[in-house]
Amino acid sequence: MSNSETDGSRGASRLGGLSLLWPLTTFGAILVTAYLAAQVDEALREEGKAGPLETVWSGQVVPAEVVELGRTTYVPAYSFITARGGERVLLQTTLGVHNIDSVNTMTVERVVYGSTDGSEVRTLVDTPVTLEPRQTVTFAIAEQDQSGGVGAYFIVEWSADGPLHHPIIETVMTGPEGMAFVSRGVAVGEAR
């Protein structure tokens, strides 16, 4: 076996190990954070104080992550990444918009896919899509579609008629040998 074959297989196993370890570590960190937030909230409630995760909406106490009418969310994505040696690794990208509210519907008003240079590549939703409680809608960008580049993004504009738990809006990028990673969206403004 040549040195290049040995180095290549070691690199692939390191990459595979990282792709499995990263999601597990991230998931563990999320669980610990959620547990600690719940402990703080419970302690404040026992003292008779409103929890830090609550606010008042029309006389009701609702969690702070509840958004009134909607938002514009920026979601990072990647058409490809560059591996060692400068080789491009093509990725399939899936955008998921999850209405996590158990009672209220939300409306996805507009979804735009953009490229590294900041320009819009195409509009994926221009007719509103209603999501019932706990419903999800997804959009896929094929692995062969490199139009977004390494700095691709989605802009998701959504709205709700009343208090709604902030939806989870994220992209999942998948590549060869089980490589996968997630980018979470960030609210950048009010819905139009």
Short mmCIF file of N, CA and C in Angstrom, two decimals, residues 18-172:
data_model
loop_
_atom_site.label_atom_id
_atom_site.label_comp_id
_atom_site.label_asym_id
_atom_site.label_seq_id
_atom_site.Cartn_x
_atom_site.Cartn_y
_atom_site.Cartn_z
N LEU A 18 -15.34 12.55 12.84
CA LEU A 18 -15.80 13.90 13.18
C LEU A 18 -17.27 14.07 12.84
N SER A 19 -17.70 13.52 11.69
CA SER A 19 -19.09 13.71 11.29
C SER A 19 -20.02 12.99 12.24
N LEU A 20 -19.57 11.94 12.94
CA LEU A 20 -20.41 11.27 13.93
C LEU A 20 -20.29 11.94 15.30
N LEU A 21 -19.11 12.39 15.66
CA LEU A 21 -18.87 12.97 16.97
C LEU A 21 -19.52 14.34 17.11
N TRP A 22 -19.44 15.18 16.09
CA TRP A 22 -19.96 16.54 16.16
C TRP A 22 -21.45 16.58 16.51
N PRO A 23 -22.33 15.85 15.79
CA PRO A 23 -23.76 15.91 16.15
C PRO A 23 -24.02 15.42 17.56
N LEU A 24 -23.31 14.38 18.01
CA LEU A 24 -23.52 13.87 19.36
C LEU A 24 -23.12 14.90 20.40
N THR A 25 -21.99 15.57 20.20
CA THR A 25 -21.53 16.59 21.13
C THR A 25 -22.50 17.77 21.15
N THR A 26 -22.95 18.19 19.98
CA THR A 26 -23.89 19.31 19.88
C THR A 26 -25.20 18.96 20.58
N PHE A 27 -25.71 17.77 20.34
CA PHE A 27 -26.96 17.33 20.96
C PHE A 27 -26.82 17.32 22.48
N GLY A 28 -25.69 16.85 22.98
CA GLY A 28 -25.45 16.84 24.42
C GLY A 28 -25.45 18.24 25.00
N ALA A 29 -24.81 19.18 24.30
CA ALA A 29 -24.77 20.57 24.76
C ALA A 29 -26.17 21.18 24.79
N ILE A 30 -26.99 20.86 23.81
CA ILE A 30 -28.37 21.37 23.77
C ILE A 30 -29.16 20.82 24.95
N LEU A 31 -29.01 19.54 25.24
CA LEU A 31 -29.73 18.95 26.37
C LEU A 31 -29.31 19.59 27.70
N VAL A 32 -28.03 19.79 27.90
CA VAL A 32 -27.55 20.41 29.13
C VAL A 32 -28.09 21.84 29.26
N THR A 33 -28.06 22.61 28.18
CA THR A 33 -28.56 23.99 28.20
C THR A 33 -30.04 24.03 28.54
N ALA A 34 -30.83 23.16 27.92
CA ALA A 34 -32.26 23.11 28.19
C ALA A 34 -32.54 22.73 29.64
N TYR A 35 -31.78 21.78 30.15
CA TYR A 35 -31.94 21.35 31.54
C TYR A 35 -31.65 22.51 32.50
N LEU A 36 -30.54 23.22 32.28
CA LEU A 36 -30.17 24.32 33.16
C LEU A 36 -31.19 25.46 33.10
N ALA A 37 -31.70 25.77 31.92
CA ALA A 37 -32.72 26.83 31.79
C ALA A 37 -33.98 26.44 32.55
N ALA A 38 -34.37 25.18 32.48
CA ALA A 38 -35.56 24.70 33.19
C ALA A 38 -35.34 24.79 34.71
N GLN A 39 -34.12 24.48 35.18
CA GLN A 39 -33.82 24.55 36.61
C GLN A 39 -33.91 25.98 37.12
N VAL A 40 -33.36 26.93 36.38
CA VAL A 40 -33.43 28.35 36.76
C VAL A 40 -34.88 28.80 36.78
N ASP A 41 -35.65 28.46 35.76
CA ASP A 41 -37.05 28.84 35.67
C ASP A 41 -37.84 28.28 36.85
N GLU A 42 -37.60 27.02 37.20
CA GLU A 42 -38.31 26.39 38.31
C GLU A 42 -37.95 27.06 39.64
N ALA A 43 -36.68 27.39 39.84
CA ALA A 43 -36.26 28.05 41.07
C ALA A 43 -36.92 29.42 41.22
N LEU A 44 -37.01 30.17 40.13
CA LEU A 44 -37.66 31.48 40.18
C LEU A 44 -39.16 31.35 40.45
N ARG A 45 -39.79 30.35 39.89
CA ARG A 45 -41.22 30.13 40.13
C ARG A 45 -41.46 29.82 41.61
N GLU A 46 -40.58 29.00 42.21
CA GLU A 46 -40.71 28.66 43.62
C GLU A 46 -40.59 29.88 44.51
N GLU A 47 -39.83 30.88 44.06
CA GLU A 47 -39.67 32.12 44.81
C GLU A 47 -40.81 33.09 44.53
N GLY A 48 -41.75 32.69 43.66
CA GLY A 48 -42.89 33.53 43.34
C GLY A 48 -42.61 34.58 42.29
N LYS A 49 -41.52 34.44 41.58
CA LYS A 49 -41.17 35.39 40.53
C LYS A 49 -41.48 34.77 39.18
N ALA A 50 -41.79 35.60 38.20
CA ALA A 50 -42.00 35.10 36.85
C ALA A 50 -40.68 34.53 36.33
N GLY A 51 -40.78 33.47 35.59
CA GLY A 51 -39.58 32.86 35.02
C GLY A 51 -38.95 33.76 33.98
N PRO A 52 -37.63 33.63 33.74
CA PRO A 52 -36.94 34.48 32.78
C PRO A 52 -37.36 34.21 31.35
N LEU A 53 -38.04 33.09 31.14
CA LEU A 53 -38.45 32.74 29.79
C LEU A 53 -39.88 33.15 29.49
N GLU A 54 -40.46 34.04 30.35
CA GLU A 54 -41.86 34.38 30.18
C GLU A 54 -42.07 35.87 29.99
N THR A 55 -43.19 36.20 29.35
CA THR A 55 -43.63 37.57 29.19
C THR A 55 -45.16 37.54 29.19
N VAL A 56 -45.81 38.69 29.12
CA VAL A 56 -47.27 38.72 29.13
C VAL A 56 -47.77 39.11 27.75
N TRP A 57 -48.76 38.36 27.24
CA TRP A 57 -49.40 38.65 25.96
C TRP A 57 -50.90 38.63 26.19
N SER A 58 -51.55 39.76 26.06
CA SER A 58 -53.00 39.88 26.22
C SER A 58 -53.49 39.17 27.47
N GLY A 59 -52.80 39.40 28.58
CA GLY A 59 -53.20 38.81 29.84
C GLY A 59 -52.74 37.38 30.05
N GLN A 60 -52.11 36.76 29.07
CA GLN A 60 -51.61 35.40 29.20
C GLN A 60 -50.10 35.44 29.41
N VAL A 61 -49.61 34.49 30.18
CA VAL A 61 -48.16 34.34 30.32
C VAL A 61 -47.71 33.38 29.24
N VAL A 62 -46.79 33.83 28.40
CA VAL A 62 -46.29 32.99 27.31
C VAL A 62 -44.77 33.05 27.30
N PRO A 63 -44.10 31.98 26.85
CA PRO A 63 -42.64 31.98 26.80
C PRO A 63 -42.09 33.10 25.92
N ALA A 64 -40.90 33.59 26.25
CA ALA A 64 -40.27 34.68 25.51
C ALA A 64 -39.96 34.31 24.08
N GLU A 65 -39.76 33.01 23.79
CA GLU A 65 -39.45 32.63 22.42
C GLU A 65 -40.68 32.70 21.52
N VAL A 66 -41.83 33.08 22.11
CA VAL A 66 -43.03 33.27 21.31
C VAL A 66 -42.90 34.60 20.58
N VAL A 67 -43.14 34.58 19.29
CA VAL A 67 -43.04 35.76 18.45
C VAL A 67 -44.44 36.17 18.04
N GLU A 68 -44.73 37.47 18.05
CA GLU A 68 -46.09 37.91 17.82
C GLU A 68 -46.61 37.69 16.40
N LEU A 69 -45.98 38.31 15.43
CA LEU A 69 -46.55 38.31 14.09
C LEU A 69 -45.68 37.69 13.01
N GLY A 70 -44.42 37.48 13.25
CA GLY A 70 -43.59 36.88 12.23
C GLY A 70 -42.21 37.50 12.18
N ARG A 71 -41.39 36.93 11.35
CA ARG A 71 -40.00 37.37 11.24
C ARG A 71 -39.47 37.08 9.84
N THR A 72 -38.34 37.68 9.57
CA THR A 72 -37.52 37.31 8.43
C THR A 72 -36.31 36.60 9.01
N THR A 73 -36.02 35.41 8.51
CA THR A 73 -34.95 34.59 9.06
C THR A 73 -33.91 34.32 7.98
N TYR A 74 -32.64 34.52 8.33
CA TYR A 74 -31.51 34.21 7.46
C TYR A 74 -30.97 32.86 7.88
N VAL A 75 -30.80 31.95 6.90
CA VAL A 75 -30.31 30.60 7.21
C VAL A 75 -29.10 30.29 6.34
N PRO A 76 -27.91 30.15 6.94
CA PRO A 76 -26.72 29.81 6.16
C PRO A 76 -26.84 28.42 5.53
N ALA A 77 -26.22 28.26 4.37
CA ALA A 77 -26.21 26.98 3.67
C ALA A 77 -24.90 26.86 2.90
N TYR A 78 -24.60 25.68 2.43
CA TYR A 78 -23.36 25.45 1.69
C TYR A 78 -23.64 24.51 0.53
N SER A 79 -23.31 24.94 -0.70
CA SER A 79 -23.42 24.06 -1.87
C SER A 79 -22.26 23.08 -1.89
N PHE A 80 -21.13 23.54 -1.36
CA PHE A 80 -19.93 22.70 -1.28
C PHE A 80 -19.04 23.26 -0.19
N ILE A 81 -18.09 22.45 0.24
CA ILE A 81 -17.03 22.90 1.12
C ILE A 81 -15.71 22.49 0.48
N THR A 82 -14.65 23.11 0.90
CA THR A 82 -13.34 22.78 0.34
C THR A 82 -12.59 21.89 1.32
N ALA A 83 -12.16 20.73 0.82
CA ALA A 83 -11.42 19.78 1.65
C ALA A 83 -9.93 20.09 1.56
N ARG A 84 -9.15 19.35 2.33
CA ARG A 84 -7.70 19.49 2.23
C ARG A 84 -7.28 19.27 0.79
N GLY A 85 -6.29 20.01 0.38
CA GLY A 85 -5.81 19.89 -0.99
C GLY A 85 -6.62 20.71 -1.98
N GLY A 86 -7.63 21.45 -1.47
CA GLY A 86 -8.42 22.31 -2.34
C GLY A 86 -9.54 21.62 -3.10
N GLU A 87 -9.76 20.35 -2.86
CA GLU A 87 -10.82 19.61 -3.56
C GLU A 87 -12.19 20.02 -3.04
N ARG A 88 -13.14 20.26 -3.96
CA ARG A 88 -14.51 20.59 -3.57
C ARG A 88 -15.26 19.32 -3.19
N VAL A 89 -15.98 19.40 -2.08
CA VAL A 89 -16.86 18.32 -1.66
C VAL A 89 -18.27 18.86 -1.84
N LEU A 90 -19.01 18.28 -2.79
CA LEU A 90 -20.37 18.73 -3.09
C LEU A 90 -21.33 18.27 -2.01
N LEU A 91 -22.30 19.13 -1.70
CA LEU A 91 -23.26 18.86 -0.64
C LEU A 91 -24.69 19.04 -1.13
N GLN A 92 -25.58 18.18 -0.66
CA GLN A 92 -27.01 18.41 -0.86
C GLN A 92 -27.48 19.22 0.33
N THR A 93 -28.33 20.20 0.08
CA THR A 93 -28.83 21.06 1.15
C THR A 93 -30.34 20.91 1.26
N THR A 94 -30.82 20.72 2.47
CA THR A 94 -32.26 20.66 2.72
C THR A 94 -32.60 21.74 3.74
N LEU A 95 -33.52 22.62 3.38
CA LEU A 95 -34.04 23.63 4.29
C LEU A 95 -35.30 23.07 4.93
N GLY A 96 -35.39 23.14 6.24
CA GLY A 96 -36.60 22.72 6.94
C GLY A 96 -37.18 23.89 7.72
N VAL A 97 -38.48 24.11 7.58
CA VAL A 97 -39.20 25.11 8.36
C VAL A 97 -40.19 24.33 9.22
N HIS A 98 -39.97 24.34 10.53
CA HIS A 98 -40.75 23.53 11.46
C HIS A 98 -41.63 24.44 12.31
N ASN A 99 -42.94 24.30 12.21
CA ASN A 99 -43.85 25.00 13.11
C ASN A 99 -43.92 24.17 14.38
N ILE A 100 -43.22 24.59 15.42
CA ILE A 100 -43.17 23.80 16.65
C ILE A 100 -44.31 24.11 17.59
N ASP A 101 -45.15 25.09 17.25
CA ASP A 101 -46.28 25.44 18.10
C ASP A 101 -47.29 24.30 18.09
N SER A 102 -47.87 24.01 19.25
CA SER A 102 -48.82 22.90 19.34
C SER A 102 -50.26 23.33 19.11
N VAL A 103 -50.49 24.64 18.97
CA VAL A 103 -51.86 25.14 18.84
C VAL A 103 -52.07 25.95 17.56
N ASN A 104 -51.15 26.88 17.27
CA ASN A 104 -51.37 27.87 16.21
C ASN A 104 -50.67 27.53 14.90
N THR A 105 -51.30 28.00 13.81
CA THR A 105 -50.70 27.83 12.49
C THR A 105 -49.75 28.99 12.20
N MET A 106 -48.88 28.78 11.24
CA MET A 106 -48.01 29.84 10.76
C MET A 106 -48.05 29.82 9.23
N THR A 107 -47.65 30.90 8.64
CA THR A 107 -47.63 31.00 7.18
C THR A 107 -46.22 31.33 6.71
N VAL A 108 -45.70 30.50 5.82
CA VAL A 108 -44.42 30.78 5.17
C VAL A 108 -44.77 31.66 3.98
N GLU A 109 -44.40 32.93 4.07
CA GLU A 109 -44.77 33.92 3.05
C GLU A 109 -43.87 33.85 1.82
N ARG A 110 -42.57 33.65 2.07
CA ARG A 110 -41.61 33.72 0.97
C ARG A 110 -40.33 32.99 1.38
N VAL A 111 -39.74 32.25 0.44
CA VAL A 111 -38.44 31.61 0.66
C VAL A 111 -37.58 31.90 -0.56
N VAL A 112 -36.40 32.46 -0.31
CA VAL A 112 -35.47 32.80 -1.39
C VAL A 112 -34.16 32.07 -1.14
N TYR A 113 -33.56 31.53 -2.20
CA TYR A 113 -32.25 30.90 -2.13
C TYR A 113 -31.25 31.87 -2.73
N GLY A 114 -30.17 32.17 -2.00
CA GLY A 114 -29.20 33.15 -2.45
C GLY A 114 -27.79 32.59 -2.53
N SER A 115 -26.91 33.35 -3.16
CA SER A 115 -25.55 32.89 -3.41
C SER A 115 -24.52 33.65 -2.58
N THR A 116 -23.30 33.18 -2.66
CA THR A 116 -22.16 33.74 -1.94
C THR A 116 -22.02 35.24 -2.16
N ASP A 117 -22.30 35.72 -3.36
CA ASP A 117 -22.14 37.15 -3.65
C ASP A 117 -23.32 38.00 -3.15
N GLY A 118 -24.29 37.37 -2.47
CA GLY A 118 -25.42 38.11 -1.91
C GLY A 118 -26.61 38.24 -2.83
N SER A 119 -26.50 37.75 -4.05
CA SER A 119 -27.61 37.87 -4.99
C SER A 119 -28.60 36.71 -4.81
N GLU A 120 -29.85 36.97 -5.18
CA GLU A 120 -30.86 35.92 -5.14
C GLU A 120 -30.69 35.00 -6.33
N VAL A 121 -30.63 33.71 -6.08
CA VAL A 121 -30.52 32.72 -7.15
C VAL A 121 -31.92 32.40 -7.68
N ARG A 122 -32.84 32.10 -6.75
CA ARG A 122 -34.22 31.83 -7.16
C ARG A 122 -35.15 31.90 -5.95
N THR A 123 -36.42 32.10 -6.25
CA THR A 123 -37.47 32.10 -5.24
C THR A 123 -38.07 30.71 -5.18
N LEU A 124 -38.11 30.13 -3.98
CA LEU A 124 -38.66 28.78 -3.81
C LEU A 124 -40.13 28.82 -3.40
N VAL A 125 -40.55 29.89 -2.72
CA VAL A 125 -41.95 30.07 -2.34
C VAL A 125 -42.30 31.52 -2.61
N ASP A 126 -43.28 31.73 -3.46
CA ASP A 126 -43.80 33.08 -3.65
C ASP A 126 -45.30 33.12 -3.44
N THR A 127 -45.92 31.95 -3.20
CA THR A 127 -47.31 31.84 -2.82
C THR A 127 -47.31 31.30 -1.39
N PRO A 128 -47.98 31.98 -0.46
CA PRO A 128 -47.93 31.56 0.94
C PRO A 128 -48.30 30.09 1.16
N VAL A 129 -47.56 29.47 2.10
CA VAL A 129 -47.79 28.07 2.48
C VAL A 129 -48.14 28.07 3.97
N THR A 130 -49.31 27.52 4.32
CA THR A 130 -49.73 27.46 5.71
C THR A 130 -49.25 26.17 6.34
N LEU A 131 -48.65 26.30 7.52
CA LEU A 131 -48.20 25.14 8.28
C LEU A 131 -49.08 25.00 9.52
N GLU A 132 -49.73 23.87 9.63
CA GLU A 132 -50.53 23.56 10.80
C GLU A 132 -49.60 23.33 11.99
N PRO A 133 -50.16 23.27 13.21
CA PRO A 133 -49.30 23.01 14.37
C PRO A 133 -48.45 21.76 14.17
N ARG A 134 -47.17 21.91 14.48
CA ARG A 134 -46.14 20.86 14.42
C ARG A 134 -45.92 20.30 13.00
N GLN A 135 -46.33 21.02 12.01
CA GLN A 135 -46.11 20.61 10.62
C GLN A 135 -44.79 21.21 10.12
N THR A 136 -44.17 20.55 9.15
CA THR A 136 -42.90 20.98 8.58
C THR A 136 -43.00 21.02 7.07
N VAL A 137 -42.30 21.97 6.47
CA VAL A 137 -42.15 22.00 5.02
C VAL A 137 -40.65 22.01 4.74
N THR A 138 -40.24 21.29 3.69
CA THR A 138 -38.81 21.23 3.35
C THR A 138 -38.60 21.60 1.89
N PHE A 139 -37.38 22.05 1.61
CA PHE A 139 -36.96 22.41 0.27
C PHE A 139 -35.56 21.86 0.07
N ALA A 140 -35.31 21.21 -1.06
CA ALA A 140 -34.00 20.60 -1.30
C ALA A 140 -33.28 21.28 -2.45
N ILE A 141 -31.98 21.45 -2.27
CA ILE A 141 -31.10 21.93 -3.33
C ILE A 141 -30.17 20.75 -3.64
N ALA A 142 -30.22 20.28 -4.88
CA ALA A 142 -29.48 19.08 -5.28
C ALA A 142 -27.97 19.28 -5.13
N GLU A 143 -27.28 18.18 -4.90
CA GLU A 143 -25.83 18.18 -4.76
C GLU A 143 -25.14 18.79 -5.98
N GLN A 144 -25.68 18.55 -7.15
CA GLN A 144 -25.07 19.05 -8.39
C GLN A 144 -25.27 20.55 -8.59
N ASP A 145 -26.23 21.14 -7.86
CA ASP A 145 -26.52 22.56 -7.99
C ASP A 145 -25.55 23.35 -7.12
N GLN A 146 -24.54 23.94 -7.73
CA GLN A 146 -23.53 24.70 -7.00
C GLN A 146 -23.76 26.20 -7.13
N SER A 147 -24.95 26.61 -7.58
CA SER A 147 -25.22 28.02 -7.84
C SER A 147 -25.11 28.90 -6.60
N GLY A 148 -25.35 28.34 -5.41
CA GLY A 148 -25.25 29.13 -4.19
C GLY A 148 -23.82 29.33 -3.72
N GLY A 149 -22.95 28.39 -4.05
CA GLY A 149 -21.56 28.48 -3.63
C GLY A 149 -21.36 28.13 -2.16
N VAL A 150 -20.17 28.41 -1.68
CA VAL A 150 -19.82 28.07 -0.31
C VAL A 150 -20.51 28.98 0.71
N GLY A 151 -21.02 30.11 0.28
CA GLY A 151 -21.72 31.03 1.18
C GLY A 151 -23.19 31.18 0.84
N ALA A 152 -23.81 30.09 0.38
CA ALA A 152 -25.23 30.13 0.03
C ALA A 152 -26.07 30.45 1.28
N TYR A 153 -27.30 30.85 1.05
CA TYR A 153 -28.20 31.16 2.17
C TYR A 153 -29.65 31.07 1.71
N PHE A 154 -30.54 31.02 2.68
CA PHE A 154 -31.97 31.13 2.45
C PHE A 154 -32.48 32.32 3.26
N ILE A 155 -33.45 33.02 2.71
CA ILE A 155 -34.21 34.02 3.45
C ILE A 155 -35.63 33.47 3.55
N VAL A 156 -36.12 33.31 4.77
CA VAL A 156 -37.47 32.79 5.00
C VAL A 156 -38.28 33.88 5.69
N GLU A 157 -39.36 34.29 5.06
CA GLU A 157 -40.28 35.26 5.66
C GLU A 157 -41.53 34.50 6.08
N TRP A 158 -41.89 34.64 7.34
CA TRP A 158 -43.05 33.92 7.85
C TRP A 158 -43.88 34.83 8.76
N SER A 159 -45.13 34.44 8.95
CA SER A 159 -46.03 35.24 9.78
C SER A 159 -46.97 34.32 10.55
N ALA A 160 -47.63 34.91 11.54
CA ALA A 160 -48.63 34.20 12.34
C ALA A 160 -49.72 35.19 12.72
N ASP A 161 -50.93 34.70 12.97
CA ASP A 161 -52.04 35.57 13.34
C ASP A 161 -52.02 35.95 14.82
N GLY A 162 -51.28 35.20 15.61
CA GLY A 162 -51.23 35.46 17.04
C GLY A 162 -49.94 34.92 17.61
N PRO A 163 -49.88 34.79 18.94
CA PRO A 163 -48.63 34.32 19.55
C PRO A 163 -48.26 32.94 19.05
N LEU A 164 -47.01 32.79 18.68
CA LEU A 164 -46.53 31.54 18.10
C LEU A 164 -45.13 31.27 18.62
N HIS A 165 -44.87 30.05 19.05
CA HIS A 165 -43.50 29.70 19.41
C HIS A 165 -42.64 29.87 18.17
N HIS A 166 -41.48 30.48 18.35
CA HIS A 166 -40.59 30.72 17.21
C HIS A 166 -40.29 29.40 16.52
N PRO A 167 -40.54 29.31 15.21
CA PRO A 167 -40.29 28.05 14.50
C PRO A 167 -38.80 27.72 14.45
N ILE A 168 -38.50 26.46 14.26
CA ILE A 168 -37.13 26.05 14.01
C ILE A 168 -36.93 26.08 12.50
N ILE A 169 -35.99 26.88 12.06
CA ILE A 169 -35.69 27.01 10.63
C ILE A 169 -34.21 26.72 10.49
N GLU A 170 -33.88 25.65 9.78
CA GLU A 170 -32.49 25.24 9.68
C GLU A 170 -32.22 24.52 8.37
N THR A 171 -30.94 24.44 8.03
CA THR A 171 -30.52 23.67 6.86
C THR A 171 -29.71 22.47 7.34
N VAL A 172 -29.85 21.39 6.59
CA VAL A 172 -29.03 20.20 6.83
C VAL A 172 -28.26 19.96 5.54
#
